[in-house]
Coordinates of C-alpha atoms and ligand atoms in Angstrom, one line a residue:
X1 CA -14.6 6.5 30.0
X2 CA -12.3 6.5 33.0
X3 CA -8.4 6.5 32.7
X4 CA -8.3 2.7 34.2
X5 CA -11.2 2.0 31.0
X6 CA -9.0 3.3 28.5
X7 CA -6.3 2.0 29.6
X8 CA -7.9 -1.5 29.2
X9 CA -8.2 -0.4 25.9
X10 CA -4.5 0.8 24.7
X11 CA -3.1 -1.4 22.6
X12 CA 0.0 -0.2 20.9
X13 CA 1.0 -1.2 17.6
X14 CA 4.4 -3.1 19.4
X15 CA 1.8 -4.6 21.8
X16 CA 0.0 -6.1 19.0
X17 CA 2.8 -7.5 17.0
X18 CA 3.9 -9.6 19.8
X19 CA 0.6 -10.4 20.7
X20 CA 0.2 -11.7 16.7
X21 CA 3.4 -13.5 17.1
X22 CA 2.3 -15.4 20.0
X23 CA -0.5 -16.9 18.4
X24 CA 1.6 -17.9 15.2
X25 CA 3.2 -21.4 16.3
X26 CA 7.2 -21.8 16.1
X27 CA 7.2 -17.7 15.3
X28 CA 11.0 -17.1 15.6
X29 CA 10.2 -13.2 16.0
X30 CA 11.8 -12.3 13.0
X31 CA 8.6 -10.9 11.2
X32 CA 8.1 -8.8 14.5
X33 CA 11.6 -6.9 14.5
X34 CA 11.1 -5.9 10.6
X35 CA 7.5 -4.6 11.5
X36 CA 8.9 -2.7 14.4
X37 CA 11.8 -1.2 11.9
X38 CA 8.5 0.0 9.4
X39 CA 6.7 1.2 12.7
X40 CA 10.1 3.2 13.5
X41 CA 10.9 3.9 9.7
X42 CA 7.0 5.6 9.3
X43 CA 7.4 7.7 12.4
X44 CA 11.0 9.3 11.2
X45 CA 8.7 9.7 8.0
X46 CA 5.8 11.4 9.3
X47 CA 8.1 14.1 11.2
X48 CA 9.9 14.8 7.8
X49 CA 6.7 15.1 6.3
X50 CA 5.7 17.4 8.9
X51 CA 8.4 19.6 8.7
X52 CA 8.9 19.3 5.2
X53 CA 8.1 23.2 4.0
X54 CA 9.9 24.6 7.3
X55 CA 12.7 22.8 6.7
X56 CA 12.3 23.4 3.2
X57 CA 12.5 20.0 1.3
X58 CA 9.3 20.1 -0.7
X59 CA 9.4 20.4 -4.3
X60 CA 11.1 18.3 -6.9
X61 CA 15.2 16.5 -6.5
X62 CA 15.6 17.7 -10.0
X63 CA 16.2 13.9 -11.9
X64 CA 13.5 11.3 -13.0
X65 CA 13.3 7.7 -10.5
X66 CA 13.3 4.5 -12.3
X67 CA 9.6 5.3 -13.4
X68 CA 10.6 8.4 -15.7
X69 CA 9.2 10.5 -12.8
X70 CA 10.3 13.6 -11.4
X71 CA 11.4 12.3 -7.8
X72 CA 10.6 14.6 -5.1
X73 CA 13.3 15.9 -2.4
X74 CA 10.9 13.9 0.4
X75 CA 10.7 10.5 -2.2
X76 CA 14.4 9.9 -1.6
X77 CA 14.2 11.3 2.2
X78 CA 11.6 8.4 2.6
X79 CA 13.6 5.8 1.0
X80 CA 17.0 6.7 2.6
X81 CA 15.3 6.1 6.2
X82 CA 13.2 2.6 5.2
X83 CA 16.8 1.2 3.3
X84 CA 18.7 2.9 6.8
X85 CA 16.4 1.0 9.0
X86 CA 15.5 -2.1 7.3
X87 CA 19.1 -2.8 6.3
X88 CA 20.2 -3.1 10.4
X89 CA 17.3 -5.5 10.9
X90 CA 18.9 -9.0 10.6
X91 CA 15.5 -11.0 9.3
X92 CA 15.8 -8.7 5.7
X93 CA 17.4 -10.4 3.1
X94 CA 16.5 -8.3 0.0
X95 CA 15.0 -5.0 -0.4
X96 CA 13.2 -3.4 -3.6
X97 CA 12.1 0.0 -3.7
X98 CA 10.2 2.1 -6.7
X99 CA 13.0 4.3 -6.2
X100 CA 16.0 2.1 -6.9
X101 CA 16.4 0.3 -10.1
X102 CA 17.3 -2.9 -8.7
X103 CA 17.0 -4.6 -5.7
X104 CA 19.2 -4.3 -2.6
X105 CA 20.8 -7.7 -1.3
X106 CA 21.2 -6.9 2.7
X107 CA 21.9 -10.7 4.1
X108 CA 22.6 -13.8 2.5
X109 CA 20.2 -14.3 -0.3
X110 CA 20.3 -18.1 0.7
X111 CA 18.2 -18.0 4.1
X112 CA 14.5 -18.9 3.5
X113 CA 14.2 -17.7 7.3
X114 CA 14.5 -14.5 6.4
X115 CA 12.4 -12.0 4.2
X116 CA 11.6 -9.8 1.3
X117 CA 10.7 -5.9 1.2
X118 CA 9.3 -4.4 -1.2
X119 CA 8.1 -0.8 -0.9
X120 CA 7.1 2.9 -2.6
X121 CA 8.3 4.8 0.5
X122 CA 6.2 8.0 -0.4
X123 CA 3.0 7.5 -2.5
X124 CA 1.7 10.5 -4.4
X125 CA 4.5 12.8 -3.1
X126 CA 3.7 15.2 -5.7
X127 CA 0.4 15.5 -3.2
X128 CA 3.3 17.0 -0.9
X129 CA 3.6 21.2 -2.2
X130 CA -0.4 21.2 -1.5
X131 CA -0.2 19.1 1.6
X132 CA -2.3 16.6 0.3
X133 CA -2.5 13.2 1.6
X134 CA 0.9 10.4 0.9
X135 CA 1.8 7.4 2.2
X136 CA 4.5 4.2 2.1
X137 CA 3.0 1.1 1.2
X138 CA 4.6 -1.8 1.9
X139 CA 4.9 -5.9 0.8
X140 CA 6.8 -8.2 2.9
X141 CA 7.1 -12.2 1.5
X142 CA 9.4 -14.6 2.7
X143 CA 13.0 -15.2 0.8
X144 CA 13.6 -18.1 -1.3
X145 CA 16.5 -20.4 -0.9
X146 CA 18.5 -20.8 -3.9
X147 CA 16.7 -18.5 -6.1
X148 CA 18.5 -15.2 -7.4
X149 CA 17.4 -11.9 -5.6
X150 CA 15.3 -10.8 -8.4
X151 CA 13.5 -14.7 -8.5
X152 CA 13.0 -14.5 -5.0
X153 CA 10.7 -11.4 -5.2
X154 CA 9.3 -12.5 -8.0
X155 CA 6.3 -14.3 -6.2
X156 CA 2.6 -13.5 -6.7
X157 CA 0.5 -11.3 -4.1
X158 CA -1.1 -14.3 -2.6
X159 CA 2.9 -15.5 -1.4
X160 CA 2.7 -11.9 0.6
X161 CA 3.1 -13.0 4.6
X162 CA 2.1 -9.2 5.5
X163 CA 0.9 -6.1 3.4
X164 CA 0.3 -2.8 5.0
X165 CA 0.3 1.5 4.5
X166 CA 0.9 4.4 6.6
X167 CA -1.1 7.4 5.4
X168 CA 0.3 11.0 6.4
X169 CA -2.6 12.7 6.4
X170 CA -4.7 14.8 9.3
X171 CA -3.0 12.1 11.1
X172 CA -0.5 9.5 10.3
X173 CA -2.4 5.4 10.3
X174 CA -0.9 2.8 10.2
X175 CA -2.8 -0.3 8.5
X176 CA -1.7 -3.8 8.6
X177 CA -2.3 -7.1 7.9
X178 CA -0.4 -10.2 8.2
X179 CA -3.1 -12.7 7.3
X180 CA -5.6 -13.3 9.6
X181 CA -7.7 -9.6 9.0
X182 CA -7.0 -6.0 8.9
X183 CA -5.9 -3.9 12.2
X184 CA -5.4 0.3 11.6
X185 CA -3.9 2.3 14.2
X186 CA -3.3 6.0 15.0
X187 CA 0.0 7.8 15.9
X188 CA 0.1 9.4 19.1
X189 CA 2.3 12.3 19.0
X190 CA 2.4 12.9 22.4
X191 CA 3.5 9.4 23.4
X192 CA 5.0 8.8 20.2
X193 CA 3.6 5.1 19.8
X194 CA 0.9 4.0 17.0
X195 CA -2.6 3.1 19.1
X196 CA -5.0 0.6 17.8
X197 CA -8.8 1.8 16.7
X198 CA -9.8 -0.7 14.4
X199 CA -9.1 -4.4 14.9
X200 CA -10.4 -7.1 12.2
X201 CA -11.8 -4.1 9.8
X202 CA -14.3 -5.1 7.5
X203 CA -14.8 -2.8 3.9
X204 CA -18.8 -1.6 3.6
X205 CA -20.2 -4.2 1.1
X206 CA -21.2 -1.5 -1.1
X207 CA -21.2 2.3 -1.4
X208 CA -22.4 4.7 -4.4
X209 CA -18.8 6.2 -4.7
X210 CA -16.0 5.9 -7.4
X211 CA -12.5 6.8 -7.4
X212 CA -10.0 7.2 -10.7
X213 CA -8.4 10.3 -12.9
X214 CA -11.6 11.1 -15.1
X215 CA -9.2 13.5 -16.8
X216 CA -8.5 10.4 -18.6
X217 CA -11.5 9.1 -19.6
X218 CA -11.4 9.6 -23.3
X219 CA -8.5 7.1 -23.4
X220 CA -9.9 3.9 -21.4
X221 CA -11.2 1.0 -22.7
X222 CA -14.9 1.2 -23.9
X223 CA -15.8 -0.9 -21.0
X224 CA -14.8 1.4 -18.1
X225 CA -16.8 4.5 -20.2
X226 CA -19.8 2.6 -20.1
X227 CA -19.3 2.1 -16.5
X228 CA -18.8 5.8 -15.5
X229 CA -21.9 6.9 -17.6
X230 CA -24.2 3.6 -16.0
X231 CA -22.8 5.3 -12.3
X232 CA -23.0 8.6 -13.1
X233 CA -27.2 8.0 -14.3
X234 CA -27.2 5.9 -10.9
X235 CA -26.4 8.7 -8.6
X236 CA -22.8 7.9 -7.7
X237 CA -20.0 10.3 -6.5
X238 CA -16.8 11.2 -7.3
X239 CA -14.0 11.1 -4.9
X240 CA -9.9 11.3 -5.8
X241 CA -7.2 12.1 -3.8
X242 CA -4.1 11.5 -6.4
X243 CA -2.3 9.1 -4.3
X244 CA -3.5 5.6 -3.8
X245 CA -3.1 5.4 -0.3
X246 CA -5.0 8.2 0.7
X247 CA -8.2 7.2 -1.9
X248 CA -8.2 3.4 -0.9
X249 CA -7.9 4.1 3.1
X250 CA -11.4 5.9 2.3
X251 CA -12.5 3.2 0.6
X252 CA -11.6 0.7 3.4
X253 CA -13.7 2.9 5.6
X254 CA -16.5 4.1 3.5
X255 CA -16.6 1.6 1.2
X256 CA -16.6 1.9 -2.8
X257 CA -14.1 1.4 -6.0
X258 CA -11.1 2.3 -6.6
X259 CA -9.9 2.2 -10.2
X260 CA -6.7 2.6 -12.5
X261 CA -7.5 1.9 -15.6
X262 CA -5.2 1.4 -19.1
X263 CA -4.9 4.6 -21.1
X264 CA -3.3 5.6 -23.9
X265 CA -0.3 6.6 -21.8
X266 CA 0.0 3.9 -19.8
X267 CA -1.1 0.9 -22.0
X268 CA -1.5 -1.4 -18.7
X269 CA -2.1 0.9 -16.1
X270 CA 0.2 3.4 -14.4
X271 CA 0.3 1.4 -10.5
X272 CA 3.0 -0.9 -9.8
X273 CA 1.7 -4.4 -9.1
X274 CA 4.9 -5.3 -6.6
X275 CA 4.4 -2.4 -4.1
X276 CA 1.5 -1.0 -4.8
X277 CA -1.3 -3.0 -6.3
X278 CA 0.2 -6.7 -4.8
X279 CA -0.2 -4.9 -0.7
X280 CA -3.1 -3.2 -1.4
X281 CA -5.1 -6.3 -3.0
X282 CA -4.1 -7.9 0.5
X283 CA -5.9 -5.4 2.5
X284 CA -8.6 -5.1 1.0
X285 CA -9.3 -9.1 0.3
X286 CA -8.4 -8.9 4.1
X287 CA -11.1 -6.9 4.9
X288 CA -13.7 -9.0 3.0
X289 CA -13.6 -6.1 -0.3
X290 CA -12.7 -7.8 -4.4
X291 CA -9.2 -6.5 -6.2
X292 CA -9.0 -7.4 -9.5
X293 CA -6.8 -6.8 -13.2
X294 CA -9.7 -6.9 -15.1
X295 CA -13.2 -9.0 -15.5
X296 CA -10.7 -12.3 -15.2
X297 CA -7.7 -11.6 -13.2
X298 CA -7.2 -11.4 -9.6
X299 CA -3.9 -8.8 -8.5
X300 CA -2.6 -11.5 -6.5
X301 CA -2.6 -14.4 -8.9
X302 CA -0.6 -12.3 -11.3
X303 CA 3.1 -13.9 -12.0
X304 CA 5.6 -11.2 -12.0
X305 CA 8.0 -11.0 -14.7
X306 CA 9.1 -7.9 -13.4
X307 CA 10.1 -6.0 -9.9
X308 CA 8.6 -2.4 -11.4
X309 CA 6.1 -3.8 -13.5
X310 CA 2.6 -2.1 -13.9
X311 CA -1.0 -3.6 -13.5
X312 CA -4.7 -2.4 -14.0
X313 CA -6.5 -1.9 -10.6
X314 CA -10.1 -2.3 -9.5
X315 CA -10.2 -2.6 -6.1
X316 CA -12.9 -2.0 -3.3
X317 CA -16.1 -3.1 -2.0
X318 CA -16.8 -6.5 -3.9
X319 CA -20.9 -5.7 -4.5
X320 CA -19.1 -2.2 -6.2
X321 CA -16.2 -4.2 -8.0
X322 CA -18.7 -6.5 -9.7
X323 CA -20.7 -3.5 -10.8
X324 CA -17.5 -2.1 -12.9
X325 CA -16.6 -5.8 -14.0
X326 CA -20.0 -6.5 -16.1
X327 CA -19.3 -3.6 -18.1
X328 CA -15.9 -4.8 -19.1
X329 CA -16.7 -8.4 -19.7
Ligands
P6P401 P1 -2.6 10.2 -11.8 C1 0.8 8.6 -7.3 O1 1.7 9.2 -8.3 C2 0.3 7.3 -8.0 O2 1.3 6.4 -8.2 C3 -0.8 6.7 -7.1 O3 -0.6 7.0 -5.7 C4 -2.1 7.4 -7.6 O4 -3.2 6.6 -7.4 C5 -1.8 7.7 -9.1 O5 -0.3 7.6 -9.2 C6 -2.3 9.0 -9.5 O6 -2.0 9.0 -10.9 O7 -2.3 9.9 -13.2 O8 -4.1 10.2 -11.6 O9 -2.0 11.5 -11.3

């Protein structure tokens, strides 16, 4: 491919926002400038991840986050920078992290111009001593006039306006979506800008391949047991990663299922639906896959009662989804 070729080709991940904002009618912009602050916030991310054992921040901060979990030295690195650079971007009017407690107010709470964050800013960090794969997920919906902060990001996955995840893997992606399909994109680190590969991605209709923590399997539900012995008689294969991001970016290329099921020790599932589950579900609907609760519930049709609550996921290709669904109806 010649130079003049590929350069018909580069589309940056700032080239495509605008473009997206174009073709939205009366788009004031503001969505752009808060997806330009994640592009920013992700890249600051990725070169902290990158550095993290010469600069020596792996390992663990020594106190539990809001989940009872030991919060990593990178986890509050990660959330410093996204609450940093969100916070200067004037379209933000709340933020919510799995880090903080409660939400941040940044603007006035009663603008319904302006919009909501919600984010895990490093996904499966305890992947990070064993350089495994982590990522931020995020949720962006707009703000509601003359609700309280905690009201206003209170809304079910289908209110999200955009949903996406940077991986930090062998390289750092960054997937989006803001309604109308799935775009991924790859950071260049010698230009330092996010390219596009994949525009309007579409999730394989079905693949033999399963993904949850079988070192749990004696506590789920009978439904789900019946469902890993039916696969594992049907010649499917095991993949997990230990961090959401990395296992359901495989599934949106390879296709599959992606499951965390109730157990004993976490009663509905350990994944947060508000920045976790909620984004996720969007992608992957976006790219034509099924996310679901359970055999009746869709993710994004569940009303939050709670900013840090936790959901059951099944999530992945929809011919694979169904499969695990008629063994827990
Ligand atoms: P387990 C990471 O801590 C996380 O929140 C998700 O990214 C991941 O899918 C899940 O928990 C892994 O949990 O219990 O299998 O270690």
């Amino acid at each position: 491919m010649s130079v003049s070729d590929r350069h018909k080709e580069t589309i940056t991940l700032q080239s495509h926002i605008l473009g997206s904002e174009a073709r939205q009618e009366n788009a004031t912009g503001t969505l752009s400038w808060i997806l330009s602050a994640l592009s920013i916030s992700a890249k600051m991310i990725a070169a902290s991840v990158r550095r993290a054992r010469l600069d020596d921040v792996l390992g663990e901060v020594g106190n539990e986050n809001v989940q009872g979990e030991a919060q990593q030295k990178l986890d509050v690195i990660a959330n410093d920078i996204l609450l940093r650079i969100l916070a200067a971007r004037e379209g933000v009017a709340i933020v919510a992290s799995e880090e903080n407690e409660e939400p941040v107010i940044i603007g006035e709470e009663d603008d319904d111009q302006k919009y909501c964050i919600l984010f895990d800013p490093l996904d499966g960090s305890s992947n990070l001593d064993v350089c495994g794969g982590v990522g931020t997920i995020f949720s962006i919906m707009r703000n509601r006039s003359g609700l309280s902060a905690k009201d206003s990001l209170l809304q079910p996955g289908f209110e999200q306006v955009a949903a996406g995840y940077i991986l930090y893997g062998s390289s750092t992606i960054f997937t989006l979506t803001v309604g109308d399909g799935v775009d991924m994109f790859v950071l260049d680190p010698a230009i330092g800008a996010f390219m596009r590969v994949e525009t309007n991605l579409k999730i394989p209709q079905s693949n033999k391949s399963y993904s949850l923590n079988e070192g749990n399997r004696l506590s789920f539900p009978e439904g789900y047991k019946n469902y890993l012995h039916w696969a594992q008689s049907n010649g499917y294969s095991a993949r997990y990663a230990g961090a959401m991001v990395a296992d359901v970016h495989r599934i949106l290329l390879k296709g599959g299922v992606f499951m965390y099921p109730p157990t004993v020790k976490a009663p509905v599932g350990k994944l947060r639906l508000m920045y976790e589950a909620n984004p996720m579900a969007m992608l992957v609907e976006q790219a034509g896959g099924k996310a679901m609760c359970d055999s009746q519930m869709p993710i994004q049709k569940v009303q939050p009662t709670d900013i840090h609550q936790r959901v059951p996921v099944i999530m992945g290709s929809t011919a694979e989804v169904d499969k695990v669904l008629k063994f827990l109806q």
